[in-house]
Amino acid sequence: MHESRVCTHPAAASAEACREPYDRGDQALEEQVQNALNLFLTMKNPAQMPALLDILEQVKPRVQAALSGLHYVHFARFLPTRDGSTLLVITEYDGDLDAYLMDFVAVLGDEFNAILEFVEGAPRLPVQQYPRDFCDFVTRNNLAQVKAWSAYPEKTVIEIQGPRRTLPPAVAEPAPANLDLADIQGNILRGYRVSHARHFALAISDNAGARDFINGLVCGDERLSPQISTAAHWQERPAYFLNIGLTWDGLQAFGLPADTLQCFPAAFREGPAAESRATPLGDTGASAPANWVIGHPEAPVHVLLSLYADAHQHAAFEQQTCRLRQLFTAHGLRELSCFDASALPHDQVHFGYRDSIAQPRIAGAPGREAADMQPAASAGEFLLGKDYVNQYSGNFIGDLPAALCDNASYAALRMLKQDVRAFDDLINQAGQRHNLYPELVAAKLMGRWRDGSPLTLAPEAPDGHMSRQRLNNFDYAPTAEHPTYYDDADGLRCPVGAHIRRLNPRGALVTGKPYSRRIIRRGMPYGPAFDPGQADDGIERGLLGLFICADLAMQYEFLMRTWVNQDIQTRGLQNSRDPILGAQPAEGGQFVIRTGDNRDPIELTVPRLVTTRGSLYLLIPGIGGLRYLGSR
Ligand code: HEM
């Protein structure tokens, strides 16, 4: 790939340092970041074309407002053919169509519904309810093109428009959902804040036995079996928590009918080890599924059972482990593997950062998540159910049976090995080479100091005295609600490519719908704390846990594919990947630090710091869904 110098500091925009190299030649088109959508819509009745054009004229202001909020569409136009048989929708946009079609559903769903009423072979409507049908339809009818020329092949909408000049409209708080807490598994809505987790990966060899096992977990009688923890309030803190997730192979092993199994979204059906999914997510080389210790393609996991307890409940933890193992044996469940995770002091993860600060607030959910500067996320972003509306005004349950999927969620289990020595070398060597304090380098990579204080609020030095609420009460740009907020468009405080800013750009200018693609994180470190005196101890350590959402492709995979590993279209991210998580090239990836003190941007070379050791895609059914499985 052509190496262009990343330079987005506005003060330097006209300076020599920012000039494009001259040697692009005929490589230019290969690098074109803009893509064309040429959507051919065949009319049911050509005589209705004038009526359709009238509608398009009426909705024009709404289309303009919606597209200008996405920051990746260069232009859009509607073009009727002379005979009225076809309407062409032509747009030029930055990046990857697949990733962004859901944004169109969110911001232009009603307008597409109105257009598609006139169209032959239209997908099921409303598009908000059947977004995947809409995406397939658009992909099928998007006609091939020959890219001939672009005046600015490497320029995205964001780069062309420059820093934001007007405040974006206020984002409405979604209506609180009426959540059935006693039916929802506890790990979805609660951070248990325990110190130990044990994950059992199981394979079903006898589906009648597996049904009995599941029935036991939700029978309500603790004497017969450990019970699944729900999100319902408790009077007394339980001695342990237990949750369960099933892979698509697991649902198949339960004998669900083929037509039900086919209703699940492709991501869940195929799973994270499928090459077409693993490669764009960065699970290649040492991180490839062939090397995984959990979720290896040749050892399919059906069930993941996760047991959690506090350190002082060690006896209960071991006792429940024994009971579960007896139940596995009695019910024909084979334990393929078992992995433990244990909290480090002060909520730290292995690179020494404090974690477990930012989680989405969910409209209608109880919880201690402090109000931050972001609107609450809709319950439908995390839960399946006809009444759980997502941000697209639809819901993610689709045609799945309510008996199985009401109150369910999806999760990606990730086991991620961290190379702490390489991380320490990186911050120390970069500090030396660029005359920066290594702690500042660490903060720039993450977007938070290692004590958790965000660079956005504490740009100069960590602020060890911030309240928990304050730690998450920030945004990267002024918003309608907070117009005086500092605009960090250039990443002078928090680099645009820092881990937390990539994975949740909040209200900053970013390609796509702001405050979208949220995810709930339930991870815990595994392996002992790193001792620099024993740097070559040969012991594996990392992060193990669940990343929870209601649509794996649109939330979890989008984060990993686009924001972590591929984003070429947002200012400040070109040719770089997430410095913490990214699948960096063998020669190292690039990370840019701007200090705002008239120095050129500092470019660090970052090695791959995290290796994937395993992954599973899980359905986390509600209690009713588990009973349904048990009764089949
Ligand atoms: C070993 C791997 C990882 C490490 C060491 C790590 C570390 C951290 C730390 C220290 C924070 C800041 C604490 C906080 O804001 O709560 C954070 C935030 C976050 N991480 Fe990671 N993380 C890892 C993997 C992942 C993965 C796989 C994802 C998702 C695909 C992810 C998504 C996020 C998100 C969404 C945030 C919160 C951003 C915000 O809302 O401001 N992380 N991570």
Coordinates of C-alpha atoms and ligand atoms in Angstrom, one line a residue, residues 349 351 353-358 416 418 446 448 499-500 503-504 506 519 521 543 547 556 559-560 580-581 610, ligand 1:
V349 CA -5.8 -5.0 33.2
F351 CA -1.0 -3.2 30.6
Y353 CA -4.6 0.6 33.0
R354 CA -7.6 0.8 35.2
D355 CA -10.6 -0.8 33.3
S356 CA -14.3 -1.2 33.9
I357 CA -15.1 2.5 33.8
A358 CA -17.2 3.1 30.6
L416 CA -6.8 -12.2 24.2
Q418 CA -1.3 -9.5 26.0
M446 CA -5.3 4.3 25.5
R448 CA -6.8 7.5 29.5
H499 CA -8.1 2.8 22.0
I500 CA -11.1 4.3 23.8
L503 CA -14.0 2.1 20.1
N504 CA -16.4 4.8 21.1
R506 CA -18.8 9.6 21.3
I519 CA -21.1 -2.6 23.3
R521 CA -17.8 -5.3 28.1
L543 CA -8.0 -10.6 29.0
F547 CA -18.5 -8.4 24.5
Y556 CA -18.9 -6.2 17.8
L559 CA -15.8 -2.3 16.0
M560 CA -13.1 -5.0 15.3
I580 CA -3.7 -1.8 21.8
L581 CA -5.8 -4.3 19.8
V610 CA -2.5 -8.6 21.6
Ligands
HEM1 C1 -6.5 -7.1 25.7 C2 -7.4 -6.4 25.1 C3 -8.0 -5.1 25.7 C4 -7.5 -4.3 26.6 C5 -6.2 -4.3 27.4 C6 -8.5 -3.2 26.8 C7 -8.3 -2.2 27.7 C8 -9.3 -1.2 27.8 C9 -9.2 -0.1 28.8 C10 -8.1 0.0 29.9 C11 -10.2 0.7 28.6 C12 -10.5 2.0 29.4 C13 -11.4 1.8 30.6 C14 -12.9 2.1 30.3 O1 -13.1 3.1 29.6 O2 -13.7 1.4 30.9 C15 -11.0 0.2 27.6 C16 -12.2 0.7 27.1 C17 -12.9 0.2 26.1 N1 -12.6 -0.9 25.3 FE1 -11.0 -2.1 25.5 N2 -9.5 -3.4 25.9 C18 -9.2 -4.6 25.2 C19 -10.1 -5.2 24.3 C20 -11.2 -4.6 23.8 C21 -12.1 -5.2 22.8 C22 -11.8 -6.6 22.1 C23 -13.1 -4.4 22.6 C24 -14.3 -4.5 21.6 C25 -14.3 -5.1 20.5 C26 -12.9 -3.2 23.5 C27 -13.8 -2.2 23.5 C28 -13.7 -1.2 24.4 C29 -14.7 -0.1 24.6 C30 -16.0 0.0 23.8 C31 -14.2 0.7 25.6 C32 -14.9 1.9 26.2 C33 -14.7 3.2 25.4 C34 -15.6 4.3 25.9 O3 -16.8 4.1 26.0 O4 -15.1 5.3 26.2 N3 -11.8 -3.4 24.2 N4 -10.4 -1.0 27.1

